[in-house]
Amino acid sequence: MRLAYLTALFRQPVSYLDAMPIGRPTDTITASSNLIQAGISDRLAVLVQSAALIVAAYAVAFSRSWSLTLVSSSCLLFILLVYTVVIPFYLRLFKAIEAANEGATAVAGEALSSIRTVVACGAQASLVNRHAVHIAEARRKGLQVSPVVGLQLGPTNFAMYCNFALTFWFGVKQFTAGNVSDAGPVATYVCPQLANILCLY
């Protein structure tokens, strides 16, 4: 993938390469390669496992009681709504952090590539200040990510535990009404919900 990226980069016009910050190709190659490697090695296995768990859990749950299965899945719409609202803000902040880090890398690359000129002109303090501005911006955007993650995880966990309570309440109600033959399978209706939450994470 890195070779393909470099091949595509070298096919661009020279003016495009000159306009790029010095550290952008390195940052892009490193970040993208690490993300794809983590996705292939870890997340892909979790995705396959979660998908199999969802199919098996819903098959078992629907075979026992379709109404209880629908109740146990009632929080999914709310969780998807929370993710739909919050994820764009998270991605926007993440891109801003990457841009600030690219700016800091570009300043450092320029300084190191012409270190003799920098020292001869006494421009060390100026370059350090420029670098510090980009680092401070990345730190400020990074601190803004924490509330966004909190807005994502707080309602999600709240909905999950509320749905656990709703599932057990409705299961007991179904059992007392005679719609469920045994109280033991009531606990199995939490499995589809757990499978969906595992897939979301």
CSV table of C-alpha atoms in Angstrom, one decimal:
chain,number,residue,atom,x,y,z
A,1,MET,CA,0.0,0.0,0.0
A,2,ARG,CA,2.9,2.4,0.8
A,3,LEU,CA,4.4,1.6,-2.6
A,4,ALA,CA,1.1,2.3,-4.3
A,5,TYR,CA,0.8,5.6,-2.5
A,6,LEU,CA,4.3,6.7,-3.5
A,7,THR,CA,3.7,5.6,-7.1
A,8,ALA,CA,0.5,7.7,-7.2
A,9,LEU,CA,2.2,10.6,-5.5
A,10,PHE,CA,5.1,10.7,-8.0
A,11,ARG,CA,2.6,10.7,-10.9
A,12,GLN,CA,1.3,14.1,-9.7
A,13,PRO,CA,2.7,17.3,-11.3
A,14,VAL,CA,5.7,18.8,-9.7
A,15,SER,CA,3.7,21.9,-8.8
A,16,TYR,CA,1.4,19.7,-6.7
A,17,LEU,CA,4.4,18.2,-4.9
A,18,ASP,CA,5.9,21.6,-4.3
A,19,ALA,CA,2.7,22.9,-2.7
A,20,MET,CA,2.5,20.0,-0.3
A,21,PRO,CA,3.9,20.5,3.3
A,22,ILE,CA,7.1,18.6,3.8
A,23,GLY,CA,5.8,16.2,6.4
A,24,ARG,CA,2.4,15.4,4.8
A,25,PRO,CA,3.4,12.4,2.6
A,26,THR,CA,5.2,10.7,5.6
A,27,ASP,CA,2.3,11.4,8.0
A,28,THR,CA,-0.3,10.2,5.4
A,29,ILE,CA,1.6,7.0,4.6
A,30,THR,CA,2.2,6.2,8.3
A,31,ALA,CA,-1.3,7.0,9.6
A,32,SER,CA,-3.1,5.3,6.7
A,33,SER,CA,-0.9,2.2,6.8
A,34,ASN,CA,-1.4,1.8,10.6
A,35,LEU,CA,-5.1,2.2,10.4
A,36,ILE,CA,-5.5,-0.3,7.6
A,37,GLN,CA,-3.2,-2.8,9.3
A,38,ALA,CA,-5.1,-2.5,12.5
A,39,GLY,CA,-8.4,-2.8,10.6
A,40,ILE,CA,-7.3,-5.9,8.8
A,41,SER,CA,-5.6,-7.7,11.7
A,42,ASP,CA,-8.0,-6.9,14.6
A,43,ARG,CA,-11.2,-5.2,13.5
A,44,LEU,CA,-12.0,-7.5,10.7
A,45,ALA,CA,-11.9,-10.5,13.0
A,46,VAL,CA,-14.1,-8.7,15.5
A,47,LEU,CA,-16.5,-7.7,12.7
A,48,VAL,CA,-16.9,-11.3,11.4
A,49,GLN,CA,-17.3,-12.6,15.0
A,50,SER,CA,-19.9,-9.9,15.8
A,51,ALA,CA,-21.8,-10.5,12.6
A,52,ALA,CA,-22.0,-14.3,13.3
A,53,LEU,CA,-23.0,-13.6,16.9
A,54,ILE,CA,-25.8,-11.2,15.7
A,55,VAL,CA,-27.2,-13.8,13.3
A,56,ALA,CA,-27.1,-16.6,15.8
A,57,ALA,CA,-28.5,-14.6,18.6
A,58,TYR,CA,-31.4,-13.3,16.5
A,59,ALA,CA,-32.1,-16.8,15.2
A,60,VAL,CA,-32.4,-18.2,18.7
A,61,ALA,CA,-34.3,-15.3,20.0
A,62,PHE,CA,-36.9,-15.2,17.3
A,63,SER,CA,-37.4,-18.9,17.6
A,64,ARG,CA,-38.4,-18.4,21.3
A,65,SER,CA,-40.4,-15.1,21.2
A,66,TRP,CA,-40.5,-12.5,18.5
A,67,SER,CA,-42.1,-9.9,20.7
A,68,LEU,CA,-39.4,-10.2,23.4
A,69,THR,CA,-36.7,-10.0,20.7
A,70,LEU,CA,-38.1,-6.8,19.3
A,71,VAL,CA,-38.3,-5.3,22.8
A,72,SER,CA,-34.7,-6.3,23.5
A,73,SER,CA,-33.6,-4.6,20.2
A,74,SER,CA,-35.5,-1.4,20.9
A,75,CYS,CA,-32.4,0.7,21.9
A,76,LEU,CA,-30.7,0.1,18.5
A,77,LEU,CA,-32.4,2.9,16.8
A,78,PHE,CA,-31.4,5.3,19.6
A,79,ILE,CA,-27.8,4.1,19.5
A,80,LEU,CA,-27.6,4.5,15.8
A,81,LEU,CA,-29.1,8.0,16.1
A,82,VAL,CA,-26.5,9.0,18.7
A,83,TYR,CA,-23.7,7.6,16.5
A,84,THR,CA,-25.1,9.4,13.4
A,85,VAL,CA,-25.1,12.8,15.3
A,86,VAL,CA,-21.8,12.5,17.1
A,87,ILE,CA,-19.5,10.8,14.6
A,88,PRO,CA,-19.3,13.7,12.1
A,89,PHE,CA,-18.1,16.0,14.9
A,90,TYR,CA,-15.5,13.4,16.0
A,91,LEU,CA,-14.2,13.1,12.4
A,92,ARG,CA,-14.1,16.8,11.9
A,93,LEU,CA,-12.0,17.2,15.1
A,94,PHE,CA,-9.8,14.3,14.1
A,95,LYS,CA,-9.1,15.9,10.7
A,96,ALA,CA,-8.2,19.2,12.4
A,97,ILE,CA,-5.8,17.4,14.7
A,98,GLU,CA,-4.1,15.7,11.7
A,99,ALA,CA,-3.9,19.1,9.9
A,100,ALA,CA,-2.2,20.7,13.0
A,101,ASN,CA,0.2,17.8,13.3
A,102,GLU,CA,1.0,18.1,9.6
A,103,GLY,CA,1.8,21.8,10.1
A,104,ALA,CA,4.1,21.0,13.0
A,105,THR,CA,5.8,18.3,11.0
A,106,ALA,CA,6.3,20.7,8.0
A,107,VAL,CA,7.9,23.3,10.3
A,108,ALA,CA,10.2,20.8,11.8
A,109,GLY,CA,11.1,19.4,8.4
A,110,GLU,CA,11.9,22.8,7.0
A,111,ALA,CA,14.0,23.7,10.0
A,112,LEU,CA,16.0,20.4,9.8
A,113,SER,CA,16.5,20.6,6.1
A,114,SER,CA,18.1,24.0,6.3
A,115,ILE,CA,19.5,23.9,9.8
A,116,ARG,CA,22.7,25.8,8.9
A,117,THR,CA,20.7,28.7,7.5
A,118,VAL,CA,18.5,28.7,10.5
A,119,VAL,CA,21.4,28.8,13.0
A,120,ALA,CA,23.3,31.4,10.9
A,121,CYS,CA,20.3,33.7,10.9
A,122,GLY,CA,19.3,33.1,14.5
A,123,ALA,CA,15.8,32.0,13.6
A,124,GLN,CA,15.6,29.2,16.1
A,125,ALA,CA,13.2,31.0,18.4
A,126,SER,CA,10.9,32.0,15.5
A,127,LEU,CA,10.7,28.4,14.2
A,128,VAL,CA,10.1,27.0,17.7
A,129,ASN,CA,7.3,29.5,18.2
A,130,ARG,CA,5.7,28.4,14.8
A,131,HIS,CA,6.0,24.8,15.8
A,132,ALA,CA,4.5,25.5,19.2
A,133,VAL,CA,1.5,27.2,17.6
A,134,HIS,CA,0.7,24.0,15.6
A,135,ILE,CA,1.3,21.8,18.6
A,136,ALA,CA,-1.0,24.0,20.8
A,137,GLU,CA,-3.7,23.8,18.1
A,138,ALA,CA,-3.4,20.0,18.0
A,139,ARG,CA,-3.6,19.8,21.8
A,140,ARG,CA,-6.6,22.2,21.9
A,141,LYS,CA,-8.5,20.1,19.3
A,142,GLY,CA,-7.5,16.9,21.1
A,143,LEU,CA,-9.0,18.2,24.3
A,144,GLN,CA,-12.2,18.9,22.4
A,145,VAL,CA,-12.5,15.3,21.4
A,146,SER,CA,-13.1,14.1,25.0
A,147,PRO,CA,-16.5,15.7,25.4
A,148,VAL,CA,-17.5,14.4,22.0
A,149,VAL,CA,-16.5,10.8,23.0
A,150,GLY,CA,-18.4,11.3,26.3
A,151,LEU,CA,-21.5,12.4,24.3
A,152,GLN,CA,-21.1,9.2,22.3
A,153,LEU,CA,-20.6,6.7,25.1
A,154,GLY,CA,-22.8,8.3,27.8
A,155,PRO,CA,-26.2,8.0,26.0
A,156,THR,CA,-25.1,4.6,24.4
A,157,ASN,CA,-24.4,3.0,27.8
A,158,PHE,CA,-27.5,4.6,29.3
A,159,ALA,CA,-29.7,3.2,26.5
A,160,MET,CA,-28.0,-0.2,26.9
A,161,TYR,CA,-28.7,-0.5,30.6
A,162,CYS,CA,-32.2,0.9,30.3
A,163,ASN,CA,-32.9,-1.7,27.6
A,164,PHE,CA,-31.6,-4.5,29.9
A,165,ALA,CA,-34.1,-3.4,32.5
A,166,LEU,CA,-36.9,-3.2,29.9
A,167,THR,CA,-36.1,-6.6,28.5
A,168,PHE,CA,-36.2,-8.3,31.9
A,169,TRP,CA,-39.4,-6.5,32.8
A,170,PHE,CA,-41.1,-7.4,29.6
A,171,GLY,CA,-39.8,-10.9,29.9
A,172,VAL,CA,-41.2,-11.4,33.3
A,173,LYS,CA,-44.5,-9.9,32.1
A,174,GLN,CA,-44.6,-12.3,29.2
A,175,PHE,CA,-43.8,-15.2,31.5
A,176,THR,CA,-46.6,-14.3,34.0
A,177,ALA,CA,-49.0,-14.0,31.0
A,178,GLY,CA,-48.0,-17.4,29.8
A,179,ASN,CA,-46.5,-16.3,26.5
A,180,VAL,CA,-43.1,-17.6,27.5
A,181,SER,CA,-42.9,-21.2,28.6
A,182,ASP,CA,-39.9,-20.9,31.0
A,183,ALA,CA,-38.3,-18.0,32.9
A,184,GLY,CA,-34.8,-19.2,32.0
A,185,PRO,CA,-34.8,-18.2,28.3
A,186,VAL,CA,-35.7,-14.6,29.3
A,187,ALA,CA,-32.0,-14.0,29.8
A,188,THR,CA,-31.2,-15.2,26.3
A,189,TYR,CA,-33.0,-12.2,24.8
A,190,VAL,CA,-30.3,-9.9,26.0
A,191,CYS,CA,-27.9,-11.7,23.6
A,192,PRO,CA,-29.0,-9.9,20.4
A,193,GLN,CA,-28.5,-6.6,22.2
A,194,LEU,CA,-25.1,-7.5,23.4
A,195,ALA,CA,-24.1,-8.7,19.9
A,196,ASN,CA,-25.2,-5.4,18.4
A,197,ILE,CA,-23.4,-3.3,20.9
A,198,LEU,CA,-20.2,-5.4,20.4
A,199,CYS,CA,-20.5,-4.9,16.7
A,200,LEU,CA,-20.9,-1.1,17.2
A,201,TYR,CA,-17.7,-0.9,19.3
